[in-house]
Structures are given as structure tokens and as C-alpha cells.
mmCIF file of N, CA, C and O in Angstrom:
data_model
loop_
_atom_site.group_PDB
_atom_site.id
_atom_site.type_symbol
_atom_site.label_atom_id
_atom_site.label_comp_id
_atom_site.label_asym_id
_atom_site.label_seq_id
_atom_site.Cartn_x
_atom_site.Cartn_y
_atom_site.Cartn_z
ATOM 1 N N GLY A 18 -4.446 -10.344 8.313
ATOM 2 C CA GLY A 18 -4.072 -9.102 7.764
ATOM 3 C C GLY A 18 -4.156 -9.068 6.244
ATOM 4 O O GLY A 18 -4.476 -10.042 5.607
ATOM 5 N N ILE A 19 -3.908 -7.928 5.712
ATOM 6 C CA ILE A 19 -3.885 -7.759 4.257
ATOM 7 C C ILE A 19 -2.578 -8.184 3.696
ATOM 8 O O ILE A 19 -1.533 -7.754 4.114
ATOM 9 N N LYS A 20 -2.629 -9.083 2.778
ATOM 10 C CA LYS A 20 -1.380 -9.661 2.185
ATOM 11 C C LYS A 20 -0.906 -8.746 1.036
ATOM 12 O O LYS A 20 -1.704 -8.341 0.191
ATOM 13 N N PRO A 21 0.332 -8.303 1.049
ATOM 14 C CA PRO A 21 0.781 -7.376 0.073
ATOM 15 C C PRO A 21 0.811 -7.982 -1.383
ATOM 16 O O PRO A 21 0.683 -7.208 -2.384
ATOM 17 N N CYS A 22 0.883 -9.299 -1.489
ATOM 18 C CA CYS A 22 0.918 -9.873 -2.829
ATOM 19 C C CYS A 22 -0.484 -9.726 -3.502
ATOM 20 O O CYS A 22 -0.558 -9.739 -4.731
ATOM 21 N N VAL A 23 -1.582 -9.585 -2.737
ATOM 22 C CA VAL A 23 -2.854 -9.475 -3.311
ATOM 23 C C VAL A 23 -3.081 -8.140 -3.993
ATOM 24 O O VAL A 23 -3.549 -8.099 -5.090
ATOM 25 N N SER A 24 -2.648 -7.079 -3.330
ATOM 26 C CA SER A 24 -2.782 -5.789 -4.040
ATOM 27 C C SER A 24 -1.835 -5.648 -5.189
ATOM 28 O O SER A 24 -2.168 -5.008 -6.222
ATOM 29 N N ALA A 25 -0.615 -6.231 -5.070
ATOM 30 C CA ALA A 25 0.296 -6.190 -6.248
ATOM 31 C C ALA A 25 -0.243 -7.045 -7.405
ATOM 32 O O ALA A 25 -0.157 -6.568 -8.549
ATOM 33 N N PHE A 26 -0.912 -8.115 -7.124
ATOM 34 C CA PHE A 26 -1.496 -8.956 -8.143
ATOM 35 C C PHE A 26 -2.569 -8.148 -8.891
ATOM 36 O O PHE A 26 -2.680 -8.158 -10.103
ATOM 37 N N GLY A 27 -3.378 -7.398 -8.171
ATOM 38 C CA GLY A 27 -4.427 -6.546 -8.735
ATOM 39 C C GLY A 27 -3.843 -5.500 -9.615
ATOM 40 O O GLY A 27 -4.296 -5.202 -10.665
ATOM 41 N N ALA A 28 -2.723 -4.833 -9.115
ATOM 42 C CA ALA A 28 -2.064 -3.808 -9.901
ATOM 43 C C ALA A 28 -1.484 -4.370 -11.178
ATOM 44 O O ALA A 28 -1.429 -3.652 -12.183
ATOM 45 N N ASP A 29 -1.000 -5.614 -11.138
ATOM 46 C CA ASP A 29 -0.410 -6.242 -12.331
ATOM 47 C C ASP A 29 -1.455 -6.330 -13.479
ATOM 48 O O ASP A 29 -1.056 -6.399 -14.664
ATOM 49 N N GLN A 30 -2.712 -6.366 -13.156
ATOM 50 C CA GLN A 30 -3.760 -6.514 -14.163
ATOM 51 C C GLN A 30 -3.804 -5.314 -15.109
ATOM 52 O O GLN A 30 -4.378 -5.370 -16.133
ATOM 53 N N PHE A 31 -3.240 -4.186 -14.674
ATOM 54 C CA PHE A 31 -3.258 -3.023 -15.521
ATOM 55 C C PHE A 31 -2.081 -2.928 -16.528
ATOM 56 O O PHE A 31 -2.030 -2.053 -17.350
ATOM 57 N N GLY A 32 -1.149 -3.914 -16.413
ATOM 58 C CA GLY A 32 -0.052 -3.915 -17.323
ATOM 59 C C GLY A 32 1.129 -3.103 -16.846
ATOM 60 O O GLY A 32 1.011 -2.284 -15.929
ATOM 61 N N ALA A 33 2.273 -3.352 -17.441
ATOM 62 C CA ALA A 33 3.487 -2.686 -16.965
ATOM 63 C C ALA A 33 3.538 -1.198 -17.284
ATOM 64 O O ALA A 33 4.187 -0.434 -16.642
ATOM 65 N N GLY A 34 2.742 -0.737 -18.264
ATOM 66 C CA GLY A 34 2.809 0.637 -18.632
ATOM 67 C C GLY A 34 1.861 1.537 -17.764
ATOM 68 O O GLY A 34 1.847 2.774 -18.022
ATOM 69 N N ALA A 35 1.079 0.952 -16.923
ATOM 70 C CA ALA A 35 0.163 1.745 -16.128
ATOM 71 C C ALA A 35 0.945 2.626 -15.053
ATOM 72 O O ALA A 35 1.773 2.127 -14.331
ATOM 73 N N ALA A 36 0.673 3.894 -15.094
ATOM 74 C CA ALA A 36 1.333 4.826 -14.162
ATOM 75 C C ALA A 36 0.592 4.789 -12.816
ATOM 76 O O ALA A 36 -0.591 4.437 -12.724
ATOM 77 N N GLU A 37 1.346 5.211 -11.785
ATOM 78 C CA GLU A 37 0.812 5.268 -10.472
ATOM 79 C C GLU A 37 -0.389 6.231 -10.302
ATOM 80 O O GLU A 37 -1.284 5.984 -9.523
ATOM 81 N N ASP A 38 -0.388 7.274 -11.125
ATOM 82 C CA ASP A 38 -1.433 8.279 -11.105
ATOM 83 C C ASP A 38 -2.545 7.960 -12.107
ATOM 84 O O ASP A 38 -3.385 8.780 -12.311
ATOM 85 N N ASP A 39 -2.503 6.830 -12.773
ATOM 86 C CA ASP A 39 -3.590 6.456 -13.686
ATOM 87 C C ASP A 39 -4.904 6.375 -12.965
ATOM 88 O O ASP A 39 -4.991 5.698 -11.896
ATOM 89 N N PRO A 40 -5.962 7.006 -13.441
ATOM 90 C CA PRO A 40 -7.228 6.999 -12.747
ATOM 91 C C PRO A 40 -7.819 5.558 -12.464
ATOM 92 O O PRO A 40 -8.396 5.320 -11.454
ATOM 93 N N ALA A 41 -7.545 4.640 -13.387
ATOM 94 C CA ALA A 41 -7.992 3.280 -13.172
ATOM 95 C C ALA A 41 -7.271 2.581 -12.066
ATOM 96 O O ALA A 41 -7.891 1.836 -11.283
ATOM 97 N N VAL A 42 -5.965 2.860 -11.957
ATOM 98 C CA VAL A 42 -5.212 2.235 -10.896
ATOM 99 C C VAL A 42 -5.599 2.840 -9.530
ATOM 100 O O VAL A 42 -5.817 2.088 -8.556
ATOM 101 N N ARG A 43 -5.839 4.146 -9.504
ATOM 102 C CA ARG A 43 -6.273 4.768 -8.274
ATOM 103 C C ARG A 43 -7.620 4.300 -7.836
ATOM 104 O O ARG A 43 -7.850 4.061 -6.664
ATOM 105 N N ARG A 44 -8.568 4.090 -8.845
ATOM 106 C CA ARG A 44 -9.864 3.602 -8.528
ATOM 107 C C ARG A 44 -9.783 2.176 -8.002
ATOM 108 O O ARG A 44 -10.477 1.800 -7.070
ATOM 109 N N TYR A 45 -8.905 1.329 -8.636
ATOM 110 C CA TYR A 45 -8.701 -0.048 -8.190
ATOM 111 C C TYR A 45 -8.373 -0.051 -6.692
ATOM 112 O O TYR A 45 -8.962 -0.793 -5.894
ATOM 113 N N PHE A 46 -7.326 0.730 -6.303
ATOM 114 C CA PHE A 46 -6.878 0.692 -4.930
ATOM 115 C C PHE A 46 -7.894 1.306 -3.941
ATOM 116 O O PHE A 46 -8.007 0.815 -2.833
ATOM 117 N N ALA A 47 -8.626 2.298 -4.415
ATOM 118 C CA ALA A 47 -9.708 2.868 -3.582
ATOM 119 C C ALA A 47 -10.773 1.801 -3.330
ATOM 120 O O ALA A 47 -11.223 1.646 -2.181
ATOM 121 N N VAL A 48 -11.156 1.060 -4.345
ATOM 122 C CA VAL A 48 -12.208 0.022 -4.173
ATOM 123 C C VAL A 48 -11.688 -1.076 -3.418
ATOM 124 O O VAL A 48 -12.359 -1.619 -2.513
ATOM 125 N N TYR A 49 -10.437 -1.474 -3.650
ATOM 126 C CA TYR A 49 -9.838 -2.620 -2.928
ATOM 127 C C TYR A 49 -9.733 -2.393 -1.426
ATOM 128 O O TYR A 49 -10.286 -3.145 -0.692
ATOM 129 N N TYR A 50 -9.143 -1.268 -1.046
ATOM 130 C CA TYR A 50 -9.065 -1.006 0.369
ATOM 131 C C TYR A 50 -10.429 -0.631 0.989
ATOM 132 O O TYR A 50 -10.660 -0.901 2.208
ATOM 133 N N GLY A 51 -11.315 0.004 0.262
ATOM 134 C CA GLY A 51 -12.659 0.240 0.713
ATOM 135 C C GLY A 51 -13.393 -1.053 0.987
ATOM 136 O O GLY A 51 -14.071 -1.165 2.025
ATOM 137 N N ALA A 52 -13.276 -1.985 0.087
ATOM 138 C CA ALA A 52 -13.971 -3.279 0.263
ATOM 139 C C ALA A 52 -13.397 -4.035 1.492
ATOM 140 O O ALA A 52 -14.130 -4.642 2.264
ATOM 141 N N ILE A 53 -12.057 -3.939 1.707
ATOM 142 C CA ILE A 53 -11.475 -4.538 2.873
ATOM 143 C C ILE A 53 -12.073 -3.917 4.169
ATOM 144 O O ILE A 53 -12.441 -4.681 5.110
ATOM 145 N N ASN A 54 -12.184 -2.605 4.156
ATOM 146 C CA ASN A 54 -12.701 -1.947 5.386
ATOM 147 C C ASN A 54 -14.195 -2.205 5.595
ATOM 148 O O ASN A 54 -14.627 -2.491 6.702
ATOM 149 N N VAL A 55 -14.968 -2.151 4.515
ATOM 150 C CA VAL A 55 -16.405 -2.444 4.630
ATOM 151 C C VAL A 55 -16.618 -3.876 5.117
ATOM 152 O O VAL A 55 -17.469 -4.115 5.961
ATOM 153 N N GLY A 56 -15.874 -4.809 4.535
ATOM 154 C CA GLY A 56 -16.026 -6.224 4.942
ATOM 155 C C GLY A 56 -15.641 -6.399 6.377
ATOM 156 O O GLY A 56 -16.286 -7.180 7.147
ATOM 157 N N SER A 57 -14.625 -5.745 6.838
ATOM 158 C CA SER A 57 -14.189 -5.856 8.222
ATOM 159 C C SER A 57 -15.217 -5.314 9.127
ATOM 160 O O SER A 57 -15.586 -5.966 10.156
ATOM 161 N N VAL A 58 -15.749 -4.132 8.873
ATOM 162 C CA VAL A 58 -16.782 -3.524 9.742
ATOM 163 C C VAL A 58 -18.079 -4.358 9.689
ATOM 164 O O VAL A 58 -18.654 -4.577 10.754
ATOM 165 N N ALA A 59 -18.427 -4.813 8.517
ATOM 166 C CA ALA A 59 -19.621 -5.639 8.408
ATOM 167 C C ALA A 59 -19.520 -6.923 9.196
ATOM 168 O O ALA A 59 -20.433 -7.275 9.931
ATOM 169 N N SER A 60 -18.352 -7.580 9.072
ATOM 170 C CA SER A 60 -18.237 -8.871 9.833
ATOM 171 C C SER A 60 -18.177 -8.629 11.338
ATOM 172 O O SER A 60 -18.667 -9.409 12.105
ATOM 173 N N PHE A 61 -17.566 -7.517 11.734
ATOM 174 C CA PHE A 61 -17.520 -7.154 13.149
ATOM 175 C C PHE A 61 -18.910 -6.886 13.689
ATOM 176 O O PHE A 61 -19.212 -7.118 14.864
ATOM 177 N N ALA A 62 -19.791 -6.333 12.877
ATOM 178 C CA ALA A 62 -21.148 -5.945 13.315
ATOM 179 C C ALA A 62 -22.105 -7.102 13.154
ATOM 180 O O ALA A 62 -23.000 -7.290 13.971
ATOM 181 N N ILE A 63 -22.001 -7.851 12.103
ATOM 182 C CA ILE A 63 -23.026 -8.826 11.712
ATOM 183 C C ILE A 63 -22.836 -10.175 12.391
ATOM 184 O O ILE A 63 -23.803 -10.791 12.866
ATOM 185 N N VAL A 64 -21.612 -10.714 12.441
ATOM 186 C CA VAL A 64 -21.337 -12.033 12.953
ATOM 187 C C VAL A 64 -21.780 -12.194 14.433
ATOM 188 O O VAL A 64 -22.403 -13.202 14.818
ATOM 189 N N PRO A 65 -21.524 -11.188 15.294
ATOM 190 C CA PRO A 65 -22.082 -11.415 16.664
ATOM 191 C C PRO A 65 -23.575 -11.437 16.746
ATOM 192 O O PRO A 65 -24.101 -12.182 17.562
ATOM 193 N N VAL A 66 -24.254 -10.690 15.858
ATOM 194 C CA VAL A 66 -25.748 -10.728 15.911
ATOM 195 C C VAL A 66 -26.197 -12.085 15.392
ATOM 196 O O VAL A 66 -27.106 -12.703 15.984
ATOM 197 N N VAL A 67 -25.581 -12.595 14.344
ATOM 198 C CA VAL A 67 -25.954 -13.909 13.835
ATOM 199 C C VAL A 67 -25.674 -14.982 14.911
ATOM 200 O O VAL A 67 -26.466 -15.932 15.119
ATOM 201 N N ARG A 68 -24.569 -14.866 15.585
ATOM 202 C CA ARG A 68 -24.258 -15.812 16.664
ATOM 203 C C ARG A 68 -25.295 -15.787 17.771
ATOM 204 O O ARG A 68 -25.769 -16.812 18.218
ATOM 205 N N HIS A 69 -25.714 -14.579 18.120
ATOM 206 C CA HIS A 69 -26.715 -14.470 19.190
ATOM 207 C C HIS A 69 -28.042 -15.026 18.741
ATOM 208 O O HIS A 69 -28.756 -15.692 19.495
ATOM 209 N N GLU A 70 -28.439 -14.761 17.492
ATOM 210 C CA GLU A 70 -29.801 -15.189 16.996
ATOM 211 C C GLU A 70 -29.844 -16.580 16.512
ATOM 212 O O GLU A 70 -30.806 -17.303 16.675
ATOM 213 N N CYS A 71 -28.689 -17.129 15.919
ATOM 214 C CA CYS A 71 -28.736 -18.397 15.232
ATOM 215 C C CYS A 71 -27.774 -19.452 15.816
ATOM 216 O O CYS A 71 -27.792 -20.613 15.449
ATOM 217 N N GLY A 72 -26.828 -19.004 16.648
ATOM 218 C CA GLY A 72 -25.832 -19.928 17.178
ATOM 219 C C GLY A 72 -24.458 -19.841 16.536
ATOM 220 O O GLY A 72 -24.311 -19.211 15.472
ATOM 221 N N TYR A 73 -23.502 -20.502 17.149
ATOM 222 C CA TYR A 73 -22.121 -20.460 16.650
ATOM 223 C C TYR A 73 -21.978 -21.126 15.263
ATOM 224 O O TYR A 73 -21.217 -20.612 14.450
ATOM 225 N N ALA A 74 -22.621 -22.201 15.018
ATOM 226 C CA ALA A 74 -22.479 -22.935 13.750
ATOM 227 C C ALA A 74 -22.855 -22.021 12.570
ATOM 228 O O ALA A 74 -22.084 -21.913 11.593
ATOM 229 N N VAL A 75 -23.958 -21.303 12.640
ATOM 230 C CA VAL A 75 -24.345 -20.426 11.567
ATOM 231 C C VAL A 75 -23.388 -19.240 11.485
ATOM 232 O O VAL A 75 -23.036 -18.753 10.391
ATOM 233 N N ALA A 76 -22.986 -18.700 12.664
ATOM 234 C CA ALA A 76 -22.099 -17.558 12.656
ATOM 235 C C ALA A 76 -20.717 -17.885 12.027
ATOM 236 O O ALA A 76 -20.148 -17.006 11.357
ATOM 237 N N PHE A 77 -20.249 -19.113 12.176
ATOM 238 C CA PHE A 77 -19.004 -19.493 11.500
ATOM 239 C C PHE A 77 -19.312 -19.851 10.006
ATOM 240 O O PHE A 77 -18.466 -19.657 9.163
ATOM 241 N N ALA A 78 -20.423 -20.464 9.741
ATOM 242 C CA ALA A 78 -20.792 -20.883 8.390
ATOM 243 C C ALA A 78 -20.976 -19.731 7.438
ATOM 244 O O ALA A 78 -20.656 -19.820 6.253
ATOM 245 N N LEU A 79 -21.538 -18.604 7.936
ATOM 246 C CA LEU A 79 -21.777 -17.423 7.096
ATOM 247 C C LEU A 79 -20.485 -16.879 6.457
ATOM 248 O O LEU A 79 -20.407 -16.847 5.222
ATOM 249 N N PRO A 80 -19.410 -16.458 7.218
ATOM 250 C CA PRO A 80 -18.241 -16.023 6.587
ATOM 251 C C PRO A 80 -17.513 -17.126 5.785
ATOM 252 O O PRO A 80 -16.906 -16.834 4.774
ATOM 253 N N ALA A 81 -17.612 -18.390 6.244
ATOM 254 C CA ALA A 81 -16.987 -19.485 5.453
ATOM 255 C C ALA A 81 -17.630 -19.599 4.067
ATOM 256 O O ALA A 81 -16.914 -19.812 3.095
ATOM 257 N N THR A 82 -18.903 -19.505 4.059
ATOM 258 C CA THR A 82 -19.625 -19.601 2.785
ATOM 259 C C THR A 82 -19.289 -18.487 1.876
ATOM 260 O O THR A 82 -19.080 -18.605 0.672
ATOM 261 N N LEU A 83 -19.187 -17.254 2.406
ATOM 262 C CA LEU A 83 -18.807 -16.082 1.632
ATOM 263 C C LEU A 83 -17.387 -16.224 1.110
ATOM 264 O O LEU A 83 -17.092 -15.879 -0.035
ATOM 265 N N MET A 84 -16.442 -16.820 1.931
ATOM 266 C CA MET A 84 -15.061 -17.013 1.469
ATOM 267 C C MET A 84 -15.031 -18.051 0.380
ATOM 268 O O MET A 84 -14.243 -17.855 -0.643
ATOM 269 N N VAL A 85 -15.828 -19.077 0.472
ATOM 270 C CA VAL A 85 -15.842 -20.133 -0.570
ATOM 271 C C VAL A 85 -16.387 -19.505 -1.879
ATOM 272 O O VAL A 85 -15.837 -19.738 -3.005
ATOM 273 N N GLY A 86 -17.441 -18.628 -1.771
ATOM 274 C CA GLY A 86 -17.932 -17.915 -2.955
ATOM 275 C C GLY A 86 -16.931 -17.007 -3.595
ATOM 276 O O GLY A 86 -16.764 -16.931 -4.807
ATOM 277 N N ALA A 87 -16.145 -16.329 -2.759
ATOM 278 C CA ALA A 87 -15.097 -15.389 -3.311
ATOM 279 C C ALA A 87 -14.006 -16.213 -3.972
ATOM 280 O O ALA A 87 -13.524 -15.840 -5.009
ATOM 281 N N LEU A 88 -13.645 -17.388 -3.383
ATOM 282 C CA LEU A 88 -12.634 -18.213 -3.998
ATOM 283 C C LEU A 88 -13.138 -18.735 -5.348
ATOM 284 O O LEU A 88 -12.390 -18.820 -6.320
ATOM 285 N N ALA A 89 -14.402 -19.165 -5.394
ATOM 286 C CA ALA A 89 -14.948 -19.679 -6.665
ATOM 287 C C ALA A 89 -14.988 -18.593 -7.724
ATOM 288 O O ALA A 89 -14.637 -18.840 -8.916
ATOM 289 N N ALA A 90 -15.392 -17.321 -7.355
ATOM 290 C CA ALA A 90 -15.366 -16.213 -8.294
ATOM 291 C C ALA A 90 -13.911 -15.949 -8.793
ATOM 292 O O ALA A 90 -13.667 -15.763 -10.033
ATOM 293 N N PHE A 91 -12.954 -15.986 -7.899
ATOM 294 C CA PHE A 91 -11.539 -15.750 -8.244
ATOM 295 C C PHE A 91 -11.062 -16.892 -9.231
ATOM 296 O O PHE A 91 -10.445 -16.574 -10.217
ATOM 297 N N ALA A 92 -11.339 -18.123 -8.880
ATOM 298 C CA ALA A 92 -10.867 -19.225 -9.690
ATOM 299 C C ALA A 92 -11.548 -19.314 -11.038
ATOM 300 O O ALA A 92 -10.944 -19.682 -11.995
ATOM 301 N N SER A 93 -12.779 -18.847 -11.082
ATOM 302 C CA SER A 93 -13.495 -18.911 -12.418
ATOM 303 C C SER A 93 -12.912 -17.957 -13.464
ATOM 304 O O SER A 93 -13.095 -18.217 -14.637
ATOM 305 N N ALA A 94 -12.243 -16.926 -13.030
ATOM 306 C CA ALA A 94 -11.670 -15.959 -13.951
ATOM 307 C C ALA A 94 -10.168 -16.131 -14.062
ATOM 308 O O ALA A 94 -9.464 -15.285 -14.663
ATOM 309 N N ARG A 95 -9.638 -17.231 -13.523
ATOM 310 C CA ARG A 95 -8.175 -17.444 -13.482
ATOM 311 C C ARG A 95 -7.495 -17.322 -14.839
ATOM 312 O O ARG A 95 -6.456 -16.688 -14.930
ATOM 313 N N ARG A 96 -8.066 -17.804 -15.868
ATOM 314 C CA ARG A 96 -7.430 -17.753 -17.187
ATOM 315 C C ARG A 96 -7.338 -16.377 -17.765
ATOM 316 O O ARG A 96 -6.534 -16.104 -18.689
ATOM 317 N N SER A 97 -8.126 -15.435 -17.284
ATOM 318 C CA SER A 97 -8.152 -14.103 -17.843
ATOM 319 C C SER A 97 -7.170 -13.157 -17.105
ATOM 320 O O SER A 97 -6.981 -11.988 -17.502
ATOM 321 N N TYR A 98 -6.547 -13.608 -16.042
ATOM 322 C CA TYR A 98 -5.610 -12.732 -15.252
ATOM 323 C C TYR A 98 -4.266 -12.640 -15.957
ATOM 324 O O TYR A 98 -3.850 -13.540 -16.642
ATOM 325 N N VAL A 99 -3.665 -11.496 -15.729
ATOM 326 C CA VAL A 99 -2.251 -11.303 -16.198
ATOM 327 C C VAL A 99 -1.370 -11.889 -15.106
ATOM 328 O O VAL A 99 -1.517 -11.596 -13.944
ATOM 329 N N HIS A 100 -0.452 -12.787 -15.513
ATOM 330 C CA HIS A 100 0.448 -13.429 -14.616
ATOM 331 C C HIS A 100 1.872 -12.862 -14.850
ATOM 332 O O HIS A 100 2.429 -13.096 -15.958
ATOM 333 N N SER A 101 2.420 -12.174 -13.894
ATOM 334 C CA SER A 101 3.791 -11.612 -13.990
ATOM 335 C C SER A 101 4.809 -12.523 -13.365
ATOM 336 O O SER A 101 4.603 -13.123 -12.353
ATOM 337 N N THR A 102 5.934 -12.659 -14.059
ATOM 338 C CA THR A 102 7.046 -13.439 -13.485
ATOM 339 C C THR A 102 7.809 -12.607 -12.505
ATOM 340 O O THR A 102 8.147 -11.467 -12.784
ATOM 341 N N PRO A 103 8.059 -13.147 -11.322
ATOM 342 C CA PRO A 103 8.833 -12.431 -10.290
ATOM 343 C C PRO A 103 10.212 -12.068 -10.852
ATOM 344 O O PRO A 103 10.876 -12.833 -11.541
ATOM 345 N N THR A 104 10.744 -10.886 -10.464
ATOM 346 C CA THR A 104 12.069 -10.454 -10.881
ATOM 347 C C THR A 104 13.091 -10.647 -9.799
ATOM 348 O O THR A 104 14.265 -10.416 -10.036
ATOM 349 N N THR A 105 12.673 -11.008 -8.620
ATOM 350 C CA THR A 105 13.608 -11.257 -7.525
ATOM 351 C C THR A 105 13.284 -12.643 -6.909
ATOM 352 O O THR A 105 12.225 -13.178 -7.125
ATOM 353 N N PRO A 106 14.269 -13.219 -6.187
ATOM 354 C CA PRO A 106 14.031 -14.523 -5.635
ATOM 355 C C PRO A 106 12.798 -14.509 -4.716
ATOM 356 O O PRO A 106 12.586 -13.568 -3.946
ATOM 357 N N THR A 107 11.994 -15.566 -4.780
ATOM 358 C CA THR A 107 10.802 -15.634 -3.951
ATOM 359 C C THR A 107 10.987 -16.542 -2.753
ATOM 360 O O THR A 107 10.075 -16.610 -1.925
ATOM 361 N N THR A 108 12.037 -17.249 -2.701
ATOM 362 C CA THR A 108 12.318 -18.041 -1.561
ATOM 363 C C THR A 108 13.554 -17.600 -0.779
ATOM 364 O O THR A 108 14.510 -17.038 -1.470
ATOM 365 N N SER A 109 13.651 -17.866 0.428
ATOM 366 C CA SER A 109 14.852 -17.539 1.176
ATOM 367 C C SER A 109 15.121 -18.601 2.220
ATOM 368 O O SER A 109 14.276 -19.372 2.617
ATOM 369 N N LYS A 110 16.356 -18.578 2.679
ATOM 370 C CA LYS A 110 16.761 -19.504 3.704
ATOM 371 C C LYS A 110 16.285 -18.940 5.059
ATOM 372 O O LYS A 110 15.988 -17.773 5.167
ATOM 373 N N PRO A 111 16.227 -19.787 6.074
ATOM 374 C CA PRO A 111 15.844 -19.301 7.407
ATOM 375 C C PRO A 111 16.802 -18.101 7.780
ATOM 376 O O PRO A 111 18.003 -18.138 7.526
ATOM 377 N N GLY A 112 16.199 -17.116 8.429
ATOM 378 C CA GLY A 112 16.984 -15.934 8.782
ATOM 379 C C GLY A 112 17.047 -14.896 7.745
ATOM 380 O O GLY A 112 17.713 -13.858 7.874
ATOM 381 N N GLY A 113 16.435 -15.138 6.542
ATOM 382 C CA GLY A 113 16.328 -14.086 5.590
ATOM 383 C C GLY A 113 17.463 -14.106 4.527
ATOM 384 O O GLY A 113 17.515 -13.318 3.612
ATOM 385 N N ALA A 114 18.402 -15.046 4.629
ATOM 386 C CA ALA A 114 19.483 -15.134 3.693
ATOM 387 C C ALA A 114 19.050 -15.742 2.384
ATOM 388 O O ALA A 114 18.349 -16.790 2.373
ATOM 389 N N ASN A 115 19.316 -15.203 1.272
ATOM 390 C CA ASN A 115 18.945 -15.707 -0.030
ATOM 391 C C ASN A 115 20.021 -16.667 -0.527
ATOM 392 O O ASN A 115 21.150 -16.736 -0.020
ATOM 393 N N ASP A 116 19.722 -17.381 -1.607
ATOM 394 C CA ASP A 116 20.618 -18.376 -2.162
ATOM 395 C C ASP A 116 21.950 -17.701 -2.700
ATOM 396 O O ASP A 116 22.961 -18.361 -2.842
ATOM 397 N N ASP A 117 21.869 -16.427 -3.071
ATOM 398 C CA ASP A 117 23.037 -15.749 -3.612
ATOM 399 C C ASP A 117 23.981 -15.164 -2.532
ATOM 400 O O ASP A 117 24.885 -14.440 -2.799
ATOM 401 N N ASP A 118 23.694 -15.525 -1.265
ATOM 402 C CA ASP A 118 24.505 -15.104 -0.134
ATOM 403 C C ASP A 118 25.806 -15.842 -0.139
ATOM 404 O O ASP A 118 25.801 -17.067 0.030
ATOM 405 N N ASP A 119 26.917 -15.166 -0.275
ATOM 406 C CA ASP A 119 28.190 -15.852 -0.423
ATOM 407 C C ASP A 119 28.984 -15.908 0.898
ATOM 408 O O ASP A 119 30.113 -16.355 0.918
ATOM 409 N N ASP A 120 28.370 -15.456 1.979
ATOM 410 C CA ASP A 120 29.096 -15.485 3.270
ATOM 411 C C ASP A 120 29.244 -17.015 3.733
ATOM 412 O O ASP A 120 28.372 -17.767 3.564
ATOM 413 N N ASP A 121 30.452 -17.286 4.221
ATOM 414 C CA ASP A 121 30.721 -18.634 4.683
ATOM 415 C C ASP A 121 30.238 -18.918 6.134
ATOM 416 O O ASP A 121 30.289 -19.997 6.609
ATOM 417 N N ASP A 122 29.821 -17.841 6.782
ATOM 418 C CA ASP A 122 29.475 -18.014 8.210
ATOM 419 C C ASP A 122 28.003 -18.452 8.373
ATOM 420 O O ASP A 122 27.490 -18.516 9.468
ATOM 421 N N GLY A 123 27.273 -18.726 7.263
ATOM 422 C CA GLY A 123 25.933 -19.213 7.389
ATOM 423 C C GLY A 123 24.827 -18.197 7.576
ATOM 424 O O GLY A 123 23.698 -18.493 7.776
ATOM 425 N N ARG A 124 25.225 -16.939 7.541
ATOM 426 C CA ARG A 124 24.185 -15.877 7.745
ATOM 427 C C ARG A 124 23.922 -15.215 6.401
ATOM 428 O O ARG A 124 24.579 -15.221 5.410
#
């Protein structure tokens, strides 16, 4: 599925002063979700054809190669990204209880 932290990370690149109705932010989300949908449809249509024509190994290698390329592109620009510090706890205990939970019953 689509991870919510990915779209939030992209939105962080516009800075804290970017408004929700900023054209650049709206364009980012339109391109982001458009790319997700185009990639999904393309993989749904192309991978079975590649499997039929070239076999399972190539059908699995094609998306794997594209993912490695995407990871390399992401990592190559790592130093230019805006990194925001979380304002809420990012870890929790099993069951969803945070460390600031003062209940003695373990919930």
C-alpha cells in the first residue's frame, strides 16, 4: 500500500510555511498520486505480458530493477532533502500505549 510517511516526507520539502492550497503543493500531490496509479496500472498490464513472453525470472527482475533504480535516485539526492524532526513519539508499546501512559494496569 501507499505509506503515509512518504507523502508527508514529500510535503516537508516545501517548508513549514507552505499552505495547503499552494499550487506547488497541489501539483506535488497530483503528480505523486498520479505516478502511483500509472505505475500500478502499468505493472498490472506489463508484468503478465513479460512473464508470458520471457518467463518468471525476467518478470520479477523487471520491477526489482526499477525499484533498485528508484532507490538509487532517492539515495543520490539524500543530502538535499529537508529533514523534519517528529513532534510526537514515533514508537509505542504493544497495544498502542505510548511511554507517557501513566495507567498502572498496563494498557
